[in-house]
XYZ file of N, CA and C in Angstrom:
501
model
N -49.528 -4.740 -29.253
C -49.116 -3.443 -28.739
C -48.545 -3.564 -27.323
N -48.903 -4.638 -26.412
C -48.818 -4.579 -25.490
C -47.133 -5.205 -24.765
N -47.052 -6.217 -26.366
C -45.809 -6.577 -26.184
C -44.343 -6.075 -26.592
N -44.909 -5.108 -27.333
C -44.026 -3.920 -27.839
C -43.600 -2.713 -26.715
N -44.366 -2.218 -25.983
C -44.408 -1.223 -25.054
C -43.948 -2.192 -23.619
N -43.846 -3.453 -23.616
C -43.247 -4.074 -22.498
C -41.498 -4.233 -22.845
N -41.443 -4.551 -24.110
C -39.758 -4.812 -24.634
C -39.417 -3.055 -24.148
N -39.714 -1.873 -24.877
C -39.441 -0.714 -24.892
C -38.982 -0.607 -23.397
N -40.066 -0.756 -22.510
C -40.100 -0.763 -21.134
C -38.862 -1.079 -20.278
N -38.492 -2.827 -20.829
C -37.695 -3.560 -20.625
C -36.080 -2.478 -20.823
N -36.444 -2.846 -21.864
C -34.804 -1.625 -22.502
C -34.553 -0.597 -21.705
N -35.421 0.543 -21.589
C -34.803 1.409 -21.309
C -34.669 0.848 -19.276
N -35.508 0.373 -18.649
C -35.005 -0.261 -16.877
C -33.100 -0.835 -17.058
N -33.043 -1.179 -18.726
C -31.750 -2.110 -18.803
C -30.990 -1.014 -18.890
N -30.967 -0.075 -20.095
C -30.080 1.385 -20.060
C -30.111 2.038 -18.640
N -31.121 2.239 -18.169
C -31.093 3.072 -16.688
C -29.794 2.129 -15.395
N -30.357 0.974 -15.749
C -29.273 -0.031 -14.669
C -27.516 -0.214 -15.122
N -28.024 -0.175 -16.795
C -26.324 -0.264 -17.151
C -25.405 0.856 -17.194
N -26.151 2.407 -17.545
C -25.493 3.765 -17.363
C -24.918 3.482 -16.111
N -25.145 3.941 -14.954
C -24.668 4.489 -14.109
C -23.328 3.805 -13.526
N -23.725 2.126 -13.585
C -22.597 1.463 -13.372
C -21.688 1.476 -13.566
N -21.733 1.794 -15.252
C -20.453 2.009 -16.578
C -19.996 3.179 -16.213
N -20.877 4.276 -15.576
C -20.005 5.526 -15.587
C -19.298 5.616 -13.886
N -20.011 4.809 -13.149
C -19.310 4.749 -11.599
C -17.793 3.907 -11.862
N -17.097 3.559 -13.246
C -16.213 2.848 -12.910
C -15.464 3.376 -13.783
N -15.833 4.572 -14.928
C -15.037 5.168 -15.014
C -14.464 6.115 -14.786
N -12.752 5.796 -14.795
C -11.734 6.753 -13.641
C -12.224 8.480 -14.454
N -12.173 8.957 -15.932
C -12.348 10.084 -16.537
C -13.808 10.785 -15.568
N -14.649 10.431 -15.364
C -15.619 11.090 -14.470
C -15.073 11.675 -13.312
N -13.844 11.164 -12.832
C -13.586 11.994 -11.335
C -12.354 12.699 -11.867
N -12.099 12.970 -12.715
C -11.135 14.266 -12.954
C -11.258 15.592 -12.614
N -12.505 15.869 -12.758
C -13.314 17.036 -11.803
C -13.022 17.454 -10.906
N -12.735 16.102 -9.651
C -12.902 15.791 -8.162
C -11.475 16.100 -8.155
N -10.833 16.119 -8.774
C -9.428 16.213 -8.518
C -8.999 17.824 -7.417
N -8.287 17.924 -6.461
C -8.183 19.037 -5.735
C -6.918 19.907 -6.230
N -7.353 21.195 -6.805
C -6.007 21.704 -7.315
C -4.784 22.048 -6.978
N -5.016 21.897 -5.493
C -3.448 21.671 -4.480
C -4.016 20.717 -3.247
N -2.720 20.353 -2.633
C -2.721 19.696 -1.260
C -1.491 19.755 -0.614
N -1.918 20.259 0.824
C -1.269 21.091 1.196
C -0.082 22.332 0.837
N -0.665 22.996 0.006
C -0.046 24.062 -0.440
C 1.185 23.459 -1.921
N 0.474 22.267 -2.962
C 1.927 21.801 -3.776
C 0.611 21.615 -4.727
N 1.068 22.044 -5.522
C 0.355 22.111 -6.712
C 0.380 20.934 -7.640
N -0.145 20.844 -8.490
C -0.240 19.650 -9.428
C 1.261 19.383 -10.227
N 1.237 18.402 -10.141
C 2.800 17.952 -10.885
C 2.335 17.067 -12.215
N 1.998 17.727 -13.266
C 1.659 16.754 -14.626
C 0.073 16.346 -14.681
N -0.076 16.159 -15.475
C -1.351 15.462 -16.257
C -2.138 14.120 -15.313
N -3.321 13.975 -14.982
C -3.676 12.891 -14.208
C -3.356 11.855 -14.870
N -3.158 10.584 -13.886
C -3.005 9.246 -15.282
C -4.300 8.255 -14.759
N -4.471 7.585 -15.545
C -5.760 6.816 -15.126
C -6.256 5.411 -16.168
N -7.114 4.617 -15.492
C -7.229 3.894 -16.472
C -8.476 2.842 -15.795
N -9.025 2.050 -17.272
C -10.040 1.213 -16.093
C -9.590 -0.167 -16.685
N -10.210 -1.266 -15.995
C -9.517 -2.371 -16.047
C -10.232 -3.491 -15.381
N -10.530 -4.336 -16.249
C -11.236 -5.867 -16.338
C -12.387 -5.629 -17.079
N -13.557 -6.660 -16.669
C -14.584 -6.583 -16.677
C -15.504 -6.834 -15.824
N -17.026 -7.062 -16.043
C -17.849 -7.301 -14.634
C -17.780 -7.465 -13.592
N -17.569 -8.658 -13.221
C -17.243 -8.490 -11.214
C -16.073 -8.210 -11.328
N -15.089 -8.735 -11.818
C -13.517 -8.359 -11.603
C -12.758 -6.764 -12.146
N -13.511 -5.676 -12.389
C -13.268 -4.461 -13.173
C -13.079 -3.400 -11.952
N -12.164 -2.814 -12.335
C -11.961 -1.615 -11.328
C -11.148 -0.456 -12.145
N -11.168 0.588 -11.590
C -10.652 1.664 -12.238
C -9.811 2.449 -11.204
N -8.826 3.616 -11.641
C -7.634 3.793 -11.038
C -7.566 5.154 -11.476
N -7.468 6.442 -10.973
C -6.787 7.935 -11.144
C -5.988 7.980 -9.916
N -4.900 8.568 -10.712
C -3.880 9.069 -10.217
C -3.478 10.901 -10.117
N -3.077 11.713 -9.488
C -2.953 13.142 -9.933
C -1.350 13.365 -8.419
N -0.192 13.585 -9.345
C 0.844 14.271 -8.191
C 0.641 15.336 -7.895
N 1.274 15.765 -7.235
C 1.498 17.270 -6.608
C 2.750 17.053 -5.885
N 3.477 18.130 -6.426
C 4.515 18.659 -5.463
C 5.648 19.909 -5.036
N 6.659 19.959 -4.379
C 6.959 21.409 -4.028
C 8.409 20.897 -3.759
N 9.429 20.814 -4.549
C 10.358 20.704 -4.095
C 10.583 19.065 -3.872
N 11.738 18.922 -3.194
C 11.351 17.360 -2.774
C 10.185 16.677 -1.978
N 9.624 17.618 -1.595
C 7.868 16.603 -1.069
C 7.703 16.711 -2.102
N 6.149 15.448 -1.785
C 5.569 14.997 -3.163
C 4.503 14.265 -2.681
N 3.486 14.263 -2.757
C 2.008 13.905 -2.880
C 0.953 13.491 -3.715
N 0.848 11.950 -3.539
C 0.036 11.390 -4.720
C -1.365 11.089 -4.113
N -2.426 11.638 -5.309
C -3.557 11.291 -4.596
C -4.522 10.517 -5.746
N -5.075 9.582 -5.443
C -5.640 8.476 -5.773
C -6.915 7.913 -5.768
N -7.837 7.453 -6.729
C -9.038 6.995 -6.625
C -9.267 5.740 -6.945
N -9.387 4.535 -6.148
C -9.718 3.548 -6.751
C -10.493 2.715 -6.558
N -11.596 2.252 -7.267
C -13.091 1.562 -7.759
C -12.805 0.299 -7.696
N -13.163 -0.346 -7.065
C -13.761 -1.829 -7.682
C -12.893 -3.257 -6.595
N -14.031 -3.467 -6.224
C -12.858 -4.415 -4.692
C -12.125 -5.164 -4.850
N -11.559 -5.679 -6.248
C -10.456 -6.692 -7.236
C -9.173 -5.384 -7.097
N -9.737 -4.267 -7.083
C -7.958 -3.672 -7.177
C -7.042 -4.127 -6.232
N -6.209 -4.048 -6.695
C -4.420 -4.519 -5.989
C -5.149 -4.083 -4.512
N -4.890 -2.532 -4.196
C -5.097 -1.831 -2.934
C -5.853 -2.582 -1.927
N -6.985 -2.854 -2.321
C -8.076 -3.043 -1.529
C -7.909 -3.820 -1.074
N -7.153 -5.269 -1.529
C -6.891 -6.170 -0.295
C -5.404 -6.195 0.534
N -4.752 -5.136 0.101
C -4.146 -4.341 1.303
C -5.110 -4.092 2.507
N -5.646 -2.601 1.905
C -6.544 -1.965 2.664
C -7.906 -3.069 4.379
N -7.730 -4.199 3.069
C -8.761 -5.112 3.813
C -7.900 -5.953 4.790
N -6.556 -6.141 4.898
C -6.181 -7.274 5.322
C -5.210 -6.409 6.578
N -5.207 -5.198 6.195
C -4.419 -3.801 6.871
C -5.415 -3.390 8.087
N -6.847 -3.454 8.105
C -7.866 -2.811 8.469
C -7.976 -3.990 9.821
N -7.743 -5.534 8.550
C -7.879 -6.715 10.180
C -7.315 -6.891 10.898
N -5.677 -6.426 10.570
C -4.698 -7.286 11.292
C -3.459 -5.879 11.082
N -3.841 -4.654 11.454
C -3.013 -3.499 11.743
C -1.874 -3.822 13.134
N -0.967 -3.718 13.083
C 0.262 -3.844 13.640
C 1.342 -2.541 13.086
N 2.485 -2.074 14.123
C 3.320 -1.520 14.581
C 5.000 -2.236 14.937
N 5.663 -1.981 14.213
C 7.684 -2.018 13.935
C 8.083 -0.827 14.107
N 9.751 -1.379 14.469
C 10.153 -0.337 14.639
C 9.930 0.635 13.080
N 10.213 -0.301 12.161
C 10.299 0.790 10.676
C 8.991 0.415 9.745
N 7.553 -0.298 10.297
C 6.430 -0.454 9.416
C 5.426 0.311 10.499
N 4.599 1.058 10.307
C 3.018 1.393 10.812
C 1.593 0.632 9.762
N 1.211 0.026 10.367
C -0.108 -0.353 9.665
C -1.483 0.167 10.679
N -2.434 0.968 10.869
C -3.257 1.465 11.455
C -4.707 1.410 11.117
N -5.393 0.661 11.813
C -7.116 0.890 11.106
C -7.276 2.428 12.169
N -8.385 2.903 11.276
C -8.810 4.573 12.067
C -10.258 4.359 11.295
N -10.938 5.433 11.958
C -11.611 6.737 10.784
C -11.398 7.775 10.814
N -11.996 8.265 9.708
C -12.155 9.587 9.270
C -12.845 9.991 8.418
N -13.357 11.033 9.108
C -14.864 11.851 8.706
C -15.922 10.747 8.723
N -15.948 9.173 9.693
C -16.544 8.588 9.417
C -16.871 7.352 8.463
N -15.235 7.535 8.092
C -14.744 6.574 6.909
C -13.915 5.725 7.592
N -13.777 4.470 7.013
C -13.300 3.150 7.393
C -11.999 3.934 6.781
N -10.391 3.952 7.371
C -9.272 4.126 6.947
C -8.520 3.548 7.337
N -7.384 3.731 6.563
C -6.135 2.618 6.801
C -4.349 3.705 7.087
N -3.945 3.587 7.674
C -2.739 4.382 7.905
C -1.714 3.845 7.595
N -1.118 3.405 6.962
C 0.421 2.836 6.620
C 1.880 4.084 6.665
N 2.650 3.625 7.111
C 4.081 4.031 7.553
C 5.474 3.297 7.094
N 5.911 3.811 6.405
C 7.570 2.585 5.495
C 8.220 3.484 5.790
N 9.192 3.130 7.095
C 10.461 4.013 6.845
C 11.469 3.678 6.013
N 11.359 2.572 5.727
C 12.673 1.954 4.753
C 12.073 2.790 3.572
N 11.191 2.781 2.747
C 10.944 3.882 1.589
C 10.259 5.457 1.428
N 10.646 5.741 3.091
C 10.233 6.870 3.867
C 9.202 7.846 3.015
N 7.814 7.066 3.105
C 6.658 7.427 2.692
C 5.718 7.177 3.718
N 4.691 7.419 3.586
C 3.402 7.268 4.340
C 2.169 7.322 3.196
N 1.005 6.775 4.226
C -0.262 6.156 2.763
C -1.378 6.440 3.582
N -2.437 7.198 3.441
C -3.496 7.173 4.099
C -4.995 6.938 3.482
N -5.198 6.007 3.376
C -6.501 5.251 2.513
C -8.063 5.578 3.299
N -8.550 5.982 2.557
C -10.419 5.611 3.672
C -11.165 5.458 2.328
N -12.419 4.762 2.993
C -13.222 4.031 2.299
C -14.166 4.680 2.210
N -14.932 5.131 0.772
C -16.018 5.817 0.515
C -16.543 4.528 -0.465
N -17.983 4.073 -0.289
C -18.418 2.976 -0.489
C -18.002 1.777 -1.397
N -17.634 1.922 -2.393
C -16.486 0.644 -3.204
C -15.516 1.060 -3.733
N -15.338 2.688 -3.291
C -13.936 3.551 -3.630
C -12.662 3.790 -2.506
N -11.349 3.500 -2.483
C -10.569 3.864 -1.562
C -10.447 5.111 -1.928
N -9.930 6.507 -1.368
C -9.167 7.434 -1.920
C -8.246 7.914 -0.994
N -6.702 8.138 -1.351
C -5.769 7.642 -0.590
C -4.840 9.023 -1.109
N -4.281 9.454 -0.127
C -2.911 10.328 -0.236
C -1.761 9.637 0.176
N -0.483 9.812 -0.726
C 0.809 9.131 -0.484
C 1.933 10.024 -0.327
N 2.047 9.886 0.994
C 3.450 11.489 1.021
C 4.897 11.050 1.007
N 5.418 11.402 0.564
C 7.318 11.359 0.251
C 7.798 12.845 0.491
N 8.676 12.830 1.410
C 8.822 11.632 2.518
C 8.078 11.441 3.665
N 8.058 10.527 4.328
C 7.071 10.206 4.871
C 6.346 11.049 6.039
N 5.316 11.495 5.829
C 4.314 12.344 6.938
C 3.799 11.887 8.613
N 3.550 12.160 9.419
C 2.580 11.681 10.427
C 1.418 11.362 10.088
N 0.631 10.569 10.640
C -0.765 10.262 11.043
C -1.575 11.256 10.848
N -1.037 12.272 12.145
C -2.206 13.749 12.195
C -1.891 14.619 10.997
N -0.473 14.485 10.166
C -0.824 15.443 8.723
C -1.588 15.282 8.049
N -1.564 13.483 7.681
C -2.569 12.904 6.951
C -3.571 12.608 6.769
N -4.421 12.880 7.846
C -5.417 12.763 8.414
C -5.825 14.865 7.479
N -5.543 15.928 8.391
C -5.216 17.291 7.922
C -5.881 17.331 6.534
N -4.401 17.051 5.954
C -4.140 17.078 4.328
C -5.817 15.989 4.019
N -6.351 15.199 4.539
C -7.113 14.824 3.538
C -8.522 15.184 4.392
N -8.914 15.438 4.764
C -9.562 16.465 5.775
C -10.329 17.950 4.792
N -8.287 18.573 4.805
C -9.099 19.825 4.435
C -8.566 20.328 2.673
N -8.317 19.239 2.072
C -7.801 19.365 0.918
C -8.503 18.262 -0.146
N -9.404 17.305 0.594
C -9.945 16.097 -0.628
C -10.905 16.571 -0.736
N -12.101 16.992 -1.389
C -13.661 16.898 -1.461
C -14.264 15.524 -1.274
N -14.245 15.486 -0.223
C -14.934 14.093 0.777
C -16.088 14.079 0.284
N -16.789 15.157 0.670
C -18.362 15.186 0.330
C -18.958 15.013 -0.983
N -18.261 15.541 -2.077
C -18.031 15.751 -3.349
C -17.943 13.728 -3.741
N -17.075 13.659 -2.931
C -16.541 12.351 -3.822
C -17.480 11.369 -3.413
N -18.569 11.760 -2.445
C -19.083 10.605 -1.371
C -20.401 10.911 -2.545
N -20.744 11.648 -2.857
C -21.932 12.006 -3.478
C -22.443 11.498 -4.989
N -20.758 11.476 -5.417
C -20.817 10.152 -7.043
C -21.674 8.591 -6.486
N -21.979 8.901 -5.037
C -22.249 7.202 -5.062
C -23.463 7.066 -4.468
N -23.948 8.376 -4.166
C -25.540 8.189 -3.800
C -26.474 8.426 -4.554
């Protein structure tokens, strides 16, 4: 009996450890989180999303536009420290530098590790911060200031909301 009620035991510590993981990496859980405008531009189409690898190397990706005319605003969630981004984000954060036509910027905001990028040659801007193994990032066309971007994700992301999937 005793070794029966230890396997049972066993199992469900294994379900409790493997749920949450499986569901922290998938992108369909933060569709929710999605904000139904930013800065005043409404959603442009269907979110796209997807998850991708496995165990250590797995990360997941939502996407949702918005826009108003020729602006256009992409906002972004992405999981797992193998994504493309993140070693942007990481290598952006060490070694941030300033051109006449590139901005790369470490900051925070709200207390978040962020990253500021500036392309005038594809006259966009990118503003990334780090909520614990998640970037979530706004991308403006054409390209925004610092202090919009900062604004726009400020008073238009659910920071708190999104910070809270991870506690």
């Amino acid at each position: 009996m005793r070794k029966v009620s230890l396997i049972v035991l066993t199992g469900v510590l294994c379900l409790l450890w493997l749920v949450p993981a499986a569901s922290a990496m998938d992108y369909n859980y933060w569709i929710p989180l999605l904000p139904d405008s930013i800065d005043g531009m409404n959603k442009s189409g269907e979110p796209e999303g997807m998850n991708n690898g496995s165990d250590d190397d797995a990360w997941s990706l939502l996407k949702q536009k918005y826009s108003d005319g020729d602006k256009r605003i992409t906002f972004a969630m992405v999981s797992g420290e193998e994504a493309p981004f993140f070693l942007q984000f990481r290598k952006g954060r060490k070694f941030p530098y300033e051109s006449a036509s590139k901005i790369i910027r470490a900051l925070y905001v709200s207390d978040y590790k962020a990253l500021y990028i500036k392309k005038d040659r594809r006259d966009n801007s990118r503003l990334a911060l780090r909520i614990d193994d998640t970037l979530v990032s706004l991308e403006a066309s054409p390209a925004r200031s610092e202090e919009d971007m900062i604004e726009m994700m400020k008073n238009d992301v659910p920071l708190k909301e999104i910070a809270e999937q991870f506690q």
